[in-house]
mmCIF file of C-alpha atoms in Angstrom:
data_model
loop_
_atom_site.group_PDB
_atom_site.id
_atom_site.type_symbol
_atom_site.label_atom_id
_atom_site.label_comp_id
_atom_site.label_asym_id
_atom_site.label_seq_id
_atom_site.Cartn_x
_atom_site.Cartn_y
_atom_site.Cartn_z
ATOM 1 C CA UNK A 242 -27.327 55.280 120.651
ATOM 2 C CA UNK A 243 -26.051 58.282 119.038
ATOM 3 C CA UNK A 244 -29.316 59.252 117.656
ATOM 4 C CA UNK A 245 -30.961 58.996 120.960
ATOM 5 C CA UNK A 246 -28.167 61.582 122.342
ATOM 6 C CA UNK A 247 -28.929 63.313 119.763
ATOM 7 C CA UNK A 248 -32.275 63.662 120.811
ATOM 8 C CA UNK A 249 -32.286 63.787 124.184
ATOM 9 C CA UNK A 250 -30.241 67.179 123.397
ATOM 10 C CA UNK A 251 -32.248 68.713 121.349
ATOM 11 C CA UNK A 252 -35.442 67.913 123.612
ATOM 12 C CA UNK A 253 -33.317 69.747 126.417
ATOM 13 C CA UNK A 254 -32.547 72.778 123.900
ATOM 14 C CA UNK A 255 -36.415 72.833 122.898
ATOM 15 C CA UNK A 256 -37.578 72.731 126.976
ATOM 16 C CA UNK A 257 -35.371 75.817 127.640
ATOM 17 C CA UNK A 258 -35.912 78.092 124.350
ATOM 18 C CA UNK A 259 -40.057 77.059 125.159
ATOM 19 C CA UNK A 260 -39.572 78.433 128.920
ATOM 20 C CA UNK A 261 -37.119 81.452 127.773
ATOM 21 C CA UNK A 262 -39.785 82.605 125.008
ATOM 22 C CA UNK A 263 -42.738 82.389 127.114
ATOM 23 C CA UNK A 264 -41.204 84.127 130.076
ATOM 24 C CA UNK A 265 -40.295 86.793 127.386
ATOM 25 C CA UNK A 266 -43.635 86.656 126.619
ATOM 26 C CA UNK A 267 -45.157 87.417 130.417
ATOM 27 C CA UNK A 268 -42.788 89.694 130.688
ATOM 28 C CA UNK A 269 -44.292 92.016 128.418
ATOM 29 C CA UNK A 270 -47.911 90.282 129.220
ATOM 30 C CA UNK A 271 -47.936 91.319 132.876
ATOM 31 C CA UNK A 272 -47.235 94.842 132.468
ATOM 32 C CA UNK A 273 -49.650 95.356 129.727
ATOM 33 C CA UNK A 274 -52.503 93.775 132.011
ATOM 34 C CA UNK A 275 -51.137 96.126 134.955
ATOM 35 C CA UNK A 276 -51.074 99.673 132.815
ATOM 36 C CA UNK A 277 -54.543 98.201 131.166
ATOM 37 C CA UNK A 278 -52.985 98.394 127.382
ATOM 38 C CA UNK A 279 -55.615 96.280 125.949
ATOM 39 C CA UNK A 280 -53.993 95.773 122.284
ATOM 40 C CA UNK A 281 -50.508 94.782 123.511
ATOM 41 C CA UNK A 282 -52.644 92.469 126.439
ATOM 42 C CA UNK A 283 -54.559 90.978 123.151
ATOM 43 C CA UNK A 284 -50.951 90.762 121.207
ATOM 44 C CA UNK A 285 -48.708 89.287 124.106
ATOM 45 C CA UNK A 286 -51.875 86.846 124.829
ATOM 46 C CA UNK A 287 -51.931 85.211 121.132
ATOM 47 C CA UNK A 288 -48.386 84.870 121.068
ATOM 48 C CA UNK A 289 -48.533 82.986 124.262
ATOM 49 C CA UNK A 290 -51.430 80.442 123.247
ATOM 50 C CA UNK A 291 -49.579 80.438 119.858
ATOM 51 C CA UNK A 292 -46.373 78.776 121.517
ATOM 52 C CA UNK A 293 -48.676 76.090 123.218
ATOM 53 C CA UNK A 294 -50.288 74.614 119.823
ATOM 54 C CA UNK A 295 -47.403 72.276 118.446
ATOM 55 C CA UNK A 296 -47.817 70.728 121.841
ATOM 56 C CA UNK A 297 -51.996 70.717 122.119
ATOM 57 C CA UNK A 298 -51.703 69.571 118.578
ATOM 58 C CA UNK A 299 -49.324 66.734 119.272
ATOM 59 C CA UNK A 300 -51.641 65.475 122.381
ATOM 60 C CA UNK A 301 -54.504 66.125 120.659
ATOM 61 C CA UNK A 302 -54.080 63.973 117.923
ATOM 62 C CA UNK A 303 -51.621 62.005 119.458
ATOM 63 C CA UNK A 304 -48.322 63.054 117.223
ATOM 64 C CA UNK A 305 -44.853 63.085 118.186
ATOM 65 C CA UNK A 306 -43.542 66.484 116.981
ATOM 66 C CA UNK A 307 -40.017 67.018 115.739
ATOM 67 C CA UNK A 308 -38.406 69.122 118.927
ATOM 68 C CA UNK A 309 -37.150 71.066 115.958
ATOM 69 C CA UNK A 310 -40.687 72.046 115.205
ATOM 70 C CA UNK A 311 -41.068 73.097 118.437
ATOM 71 C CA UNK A 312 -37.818 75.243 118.320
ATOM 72 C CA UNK A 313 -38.953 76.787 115.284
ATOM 73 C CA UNK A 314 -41.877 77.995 116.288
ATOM 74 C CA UNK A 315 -40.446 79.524 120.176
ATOM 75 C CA UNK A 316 -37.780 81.133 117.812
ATOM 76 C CA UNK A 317 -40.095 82.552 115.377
ATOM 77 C CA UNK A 318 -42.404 83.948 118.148
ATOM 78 C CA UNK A 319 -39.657 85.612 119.829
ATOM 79 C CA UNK A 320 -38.282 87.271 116.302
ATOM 80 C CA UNK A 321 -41.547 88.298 115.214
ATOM 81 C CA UNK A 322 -42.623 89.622 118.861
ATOM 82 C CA UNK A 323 -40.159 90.565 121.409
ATOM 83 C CA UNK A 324 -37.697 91.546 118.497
ATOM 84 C CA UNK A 325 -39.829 92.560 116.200
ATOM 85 C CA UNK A 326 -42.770 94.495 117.670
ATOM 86 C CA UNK A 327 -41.292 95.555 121.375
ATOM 87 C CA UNK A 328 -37.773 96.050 120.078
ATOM 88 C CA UNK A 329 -38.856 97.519 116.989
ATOM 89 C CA UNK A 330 -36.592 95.317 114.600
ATOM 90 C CA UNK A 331 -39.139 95.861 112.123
ATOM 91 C CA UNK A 332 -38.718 99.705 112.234
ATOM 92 C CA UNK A 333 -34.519 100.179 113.011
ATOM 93 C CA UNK A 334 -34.207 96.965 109.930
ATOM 94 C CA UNK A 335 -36.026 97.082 107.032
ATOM 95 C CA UNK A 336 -35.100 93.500 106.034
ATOM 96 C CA UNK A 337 -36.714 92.584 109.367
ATOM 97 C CA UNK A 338 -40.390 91.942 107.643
ATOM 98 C CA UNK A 339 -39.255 90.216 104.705
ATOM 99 C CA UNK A 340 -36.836 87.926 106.122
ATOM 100 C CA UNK A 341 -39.694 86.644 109.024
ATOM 101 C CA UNK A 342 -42.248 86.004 105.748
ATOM 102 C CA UNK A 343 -40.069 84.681 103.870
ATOM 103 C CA UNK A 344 -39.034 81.919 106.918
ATOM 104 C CA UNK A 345 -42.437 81.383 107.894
ATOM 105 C CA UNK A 346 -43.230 80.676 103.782
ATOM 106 C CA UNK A 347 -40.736 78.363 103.541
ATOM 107 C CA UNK A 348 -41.323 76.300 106.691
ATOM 108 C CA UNK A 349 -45.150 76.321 106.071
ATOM 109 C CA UNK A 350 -44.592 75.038 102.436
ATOM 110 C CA UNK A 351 -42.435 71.908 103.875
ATOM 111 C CA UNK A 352 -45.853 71.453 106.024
ATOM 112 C CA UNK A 353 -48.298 71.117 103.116
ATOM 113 C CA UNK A 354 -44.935 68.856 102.020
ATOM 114 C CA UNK A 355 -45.250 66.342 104.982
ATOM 115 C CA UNK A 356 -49.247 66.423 105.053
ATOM 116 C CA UNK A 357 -48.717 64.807 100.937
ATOM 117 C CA UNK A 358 -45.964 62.981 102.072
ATOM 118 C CA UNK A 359 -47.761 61.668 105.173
ATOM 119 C CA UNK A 360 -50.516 60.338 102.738
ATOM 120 C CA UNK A 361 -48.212 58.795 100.338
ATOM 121 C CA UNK A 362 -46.144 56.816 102.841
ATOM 122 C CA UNK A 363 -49.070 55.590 104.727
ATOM 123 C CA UNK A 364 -51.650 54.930 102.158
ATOM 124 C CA UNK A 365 -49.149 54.310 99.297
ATOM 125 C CA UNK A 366 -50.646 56.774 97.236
ATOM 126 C CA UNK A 367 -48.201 57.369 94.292
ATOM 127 C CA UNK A 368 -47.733 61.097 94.596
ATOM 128 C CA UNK A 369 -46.157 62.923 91.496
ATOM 129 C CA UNK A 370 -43.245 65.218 92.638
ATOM 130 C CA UNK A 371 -44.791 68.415 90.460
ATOM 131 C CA UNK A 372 -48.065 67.761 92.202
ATOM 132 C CA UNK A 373 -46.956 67.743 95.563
ATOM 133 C CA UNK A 374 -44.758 70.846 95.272
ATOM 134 C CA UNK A 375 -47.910 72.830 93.623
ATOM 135 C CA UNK A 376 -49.861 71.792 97.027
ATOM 136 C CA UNK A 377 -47.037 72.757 99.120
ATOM 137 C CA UNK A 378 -46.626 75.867 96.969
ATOM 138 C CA UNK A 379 -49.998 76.756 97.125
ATOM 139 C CA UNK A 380 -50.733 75.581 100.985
ATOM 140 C CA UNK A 381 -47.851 78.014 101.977
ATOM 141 C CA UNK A 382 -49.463 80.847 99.735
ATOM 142 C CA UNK A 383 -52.802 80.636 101.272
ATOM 143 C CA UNK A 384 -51.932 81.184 104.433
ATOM 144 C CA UNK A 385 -50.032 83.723 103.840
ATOM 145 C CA UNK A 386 -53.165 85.507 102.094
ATOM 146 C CA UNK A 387 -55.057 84.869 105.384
ATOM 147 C CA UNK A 388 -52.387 86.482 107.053
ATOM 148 C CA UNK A 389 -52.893 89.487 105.451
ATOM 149 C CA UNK A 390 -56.365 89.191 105.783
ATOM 150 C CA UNK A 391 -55.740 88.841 109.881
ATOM 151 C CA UNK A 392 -54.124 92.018 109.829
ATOM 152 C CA UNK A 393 -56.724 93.905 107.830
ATOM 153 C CA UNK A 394 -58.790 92.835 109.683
ATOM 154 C CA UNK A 395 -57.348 93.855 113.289
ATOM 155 C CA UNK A 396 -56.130 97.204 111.686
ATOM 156 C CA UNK A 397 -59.998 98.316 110.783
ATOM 157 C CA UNK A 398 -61.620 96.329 114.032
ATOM 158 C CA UNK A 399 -59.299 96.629 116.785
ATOM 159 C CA UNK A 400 -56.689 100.092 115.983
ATOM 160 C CA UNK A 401 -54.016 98.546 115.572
ATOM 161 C CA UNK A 402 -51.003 99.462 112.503
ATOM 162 C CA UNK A 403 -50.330 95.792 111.684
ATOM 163 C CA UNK A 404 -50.416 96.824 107.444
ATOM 164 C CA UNK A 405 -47.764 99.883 108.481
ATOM 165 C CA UNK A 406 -46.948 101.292 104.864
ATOM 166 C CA UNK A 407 -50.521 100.040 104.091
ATOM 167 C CA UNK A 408 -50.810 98.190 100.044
ATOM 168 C CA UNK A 409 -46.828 98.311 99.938
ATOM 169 C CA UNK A 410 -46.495 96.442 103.001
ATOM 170 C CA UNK A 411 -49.158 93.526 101.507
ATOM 171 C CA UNK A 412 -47.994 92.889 98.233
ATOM 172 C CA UNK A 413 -44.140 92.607 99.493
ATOM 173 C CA UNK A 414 -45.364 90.183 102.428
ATOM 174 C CA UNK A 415 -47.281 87.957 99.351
ATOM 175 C CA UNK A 416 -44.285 88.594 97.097
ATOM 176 C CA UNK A 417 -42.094 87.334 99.930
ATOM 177 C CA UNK A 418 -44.136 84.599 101.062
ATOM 178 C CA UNK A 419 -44.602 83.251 97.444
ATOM 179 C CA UNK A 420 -40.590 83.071 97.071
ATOM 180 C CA UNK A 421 -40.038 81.362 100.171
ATOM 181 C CA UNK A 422 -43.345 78.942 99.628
ATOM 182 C CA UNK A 423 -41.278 78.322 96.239
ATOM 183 C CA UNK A 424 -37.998 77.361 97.713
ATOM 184 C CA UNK A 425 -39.629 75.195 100.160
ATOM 185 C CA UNK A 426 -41.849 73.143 97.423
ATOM 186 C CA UNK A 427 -38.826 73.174 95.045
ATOM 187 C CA UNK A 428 -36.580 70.694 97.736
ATOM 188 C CA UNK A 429 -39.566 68.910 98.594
ATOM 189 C CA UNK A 430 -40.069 68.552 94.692
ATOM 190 C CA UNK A 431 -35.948 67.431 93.867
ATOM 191 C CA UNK A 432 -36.694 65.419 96.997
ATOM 192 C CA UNK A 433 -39.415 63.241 95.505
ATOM 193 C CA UNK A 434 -37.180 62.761 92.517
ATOM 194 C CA UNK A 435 -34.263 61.047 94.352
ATOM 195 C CA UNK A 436 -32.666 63.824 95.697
ATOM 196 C CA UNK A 437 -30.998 64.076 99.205
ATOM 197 C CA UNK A 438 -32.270 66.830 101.669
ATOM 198 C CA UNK A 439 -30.894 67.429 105.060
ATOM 199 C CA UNK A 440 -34.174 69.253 106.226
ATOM 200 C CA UNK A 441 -36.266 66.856 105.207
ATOM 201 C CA UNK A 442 -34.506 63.869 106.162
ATOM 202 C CA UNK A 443 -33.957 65.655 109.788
ATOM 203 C CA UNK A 444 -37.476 66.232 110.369
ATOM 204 C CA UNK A 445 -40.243 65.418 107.804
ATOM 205 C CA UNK A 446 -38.975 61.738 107.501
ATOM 206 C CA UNK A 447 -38.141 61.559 111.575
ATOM 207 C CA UNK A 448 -42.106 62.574 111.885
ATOM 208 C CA UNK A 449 -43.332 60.184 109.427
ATOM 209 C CA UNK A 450 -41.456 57.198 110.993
ATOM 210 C CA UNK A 451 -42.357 58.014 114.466
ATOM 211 C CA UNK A 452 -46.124 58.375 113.801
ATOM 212 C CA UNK A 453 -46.964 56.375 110.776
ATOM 213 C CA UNK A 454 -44.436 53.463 111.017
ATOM 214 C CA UNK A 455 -47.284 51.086 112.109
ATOM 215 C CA UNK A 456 -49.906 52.274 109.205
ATOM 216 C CA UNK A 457 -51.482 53.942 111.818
ATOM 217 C CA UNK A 458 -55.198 55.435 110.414
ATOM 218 C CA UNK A 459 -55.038 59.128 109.709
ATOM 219 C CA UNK A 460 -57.747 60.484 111.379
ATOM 220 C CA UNK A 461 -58.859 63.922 112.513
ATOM 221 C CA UNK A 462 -61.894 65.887 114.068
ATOM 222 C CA UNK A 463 -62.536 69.203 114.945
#
């Protein structure tokens, strides 16, 4: 009973922060479309189909996502967006940067954790704590690098100053992003070995059980 209360709260919190972001969103989307500025249409745009995958992924493959996920991600969008590109956090705080990369790291290395884990609970696979941190590790990592490939890319292509202080700016996002992708296969890591984690008993066990508990068959098509 408590649990579901639990839940039932959080889903409530996770509706709202959704709506708030993506009205944040618009309200910089309209505008743009209005005074024709094509890069912050094609920025404001992305961010808003961003903040719909957790749930096209969760119908699309029939998951039930953690509503913590889902707050996660509205929250991130908002910090890296609103806060950080229209309120120019990233400019007026120089921590600004490296504390969103080093967030997004860390969450992205718990999922390469719960993809492993995922495997091992349904398939019994026995999964060796080093070798599931080193894939969480180095699942984080890589996306970071294509990351910073993305914004190459849209800096030369499309005019925009994603890469700011230009070779500076890359290797402290990968720097960042490898500590964070650390931290984040380091508890999954102590985890495996019989420690206790709130984070991952919260939500990477809560998604396991709700999907998997039934041996479900893992499978997925583009």
């Amino acid at each position: 009973m408590v649990e579901n209360a639990i839940l039932k709260k959080t889903l409530k919190i996770e509706f709202w922060i959704s709506i708030f972001v993506r009205l944040s969103i618009l309200g910089v989307l309209i505008p743009s479309i209005i005074e024709k500025q094509y890069m912050l249409v094609f920025a404001a745009s992305s961010m808003l189909i961003i903040s719909f995958v957790p749930s096209i992924i969760g119908k699309r493959y029939q998951l039930v996502l953690p509503p913590e996920f889902e707050i996660i991600v509205s929250l991130f969008l908002y910090a890296t967006f609103i806060l950080g590109e229209m309120k120019s956090y990233y400019f007026t705080y120089w921590w600004w940067d490296i504390l969103l990369h080093s967030f997004s790291a860390f969450i992205l290395g718990l999922i390469g954790f719960v993809i492993l884990y995922t495997f091992h609970y349904v398939e019994k696979i026995n999964l060796s704590p080093i070798i599931a941190a080193i894939f969480s590790f180095n699942f984080a990592v890589t996306l970071g690098v294509m990351w910073e490939i993305f914004e190459f890319a849209a800096d030369q292509f499309l005019g925009l100053n994603m890469k700011k202080s230009g070779i500076m700016d890359t290797m402290t996002d990968l720097i960042v992003d490898s500590i964070g992708a650390l931290i984040g296969a380091v508890m999954g890591y102590f985890y495996l070995k019989g420690g206790d984690s709130l984070i991952i008993k919260r939500i990477v066990e809560k998604f396991v059980r709700q999907n998997f508990n039934r041996k479900r068959k893992i499978t997925f098509s583009l």
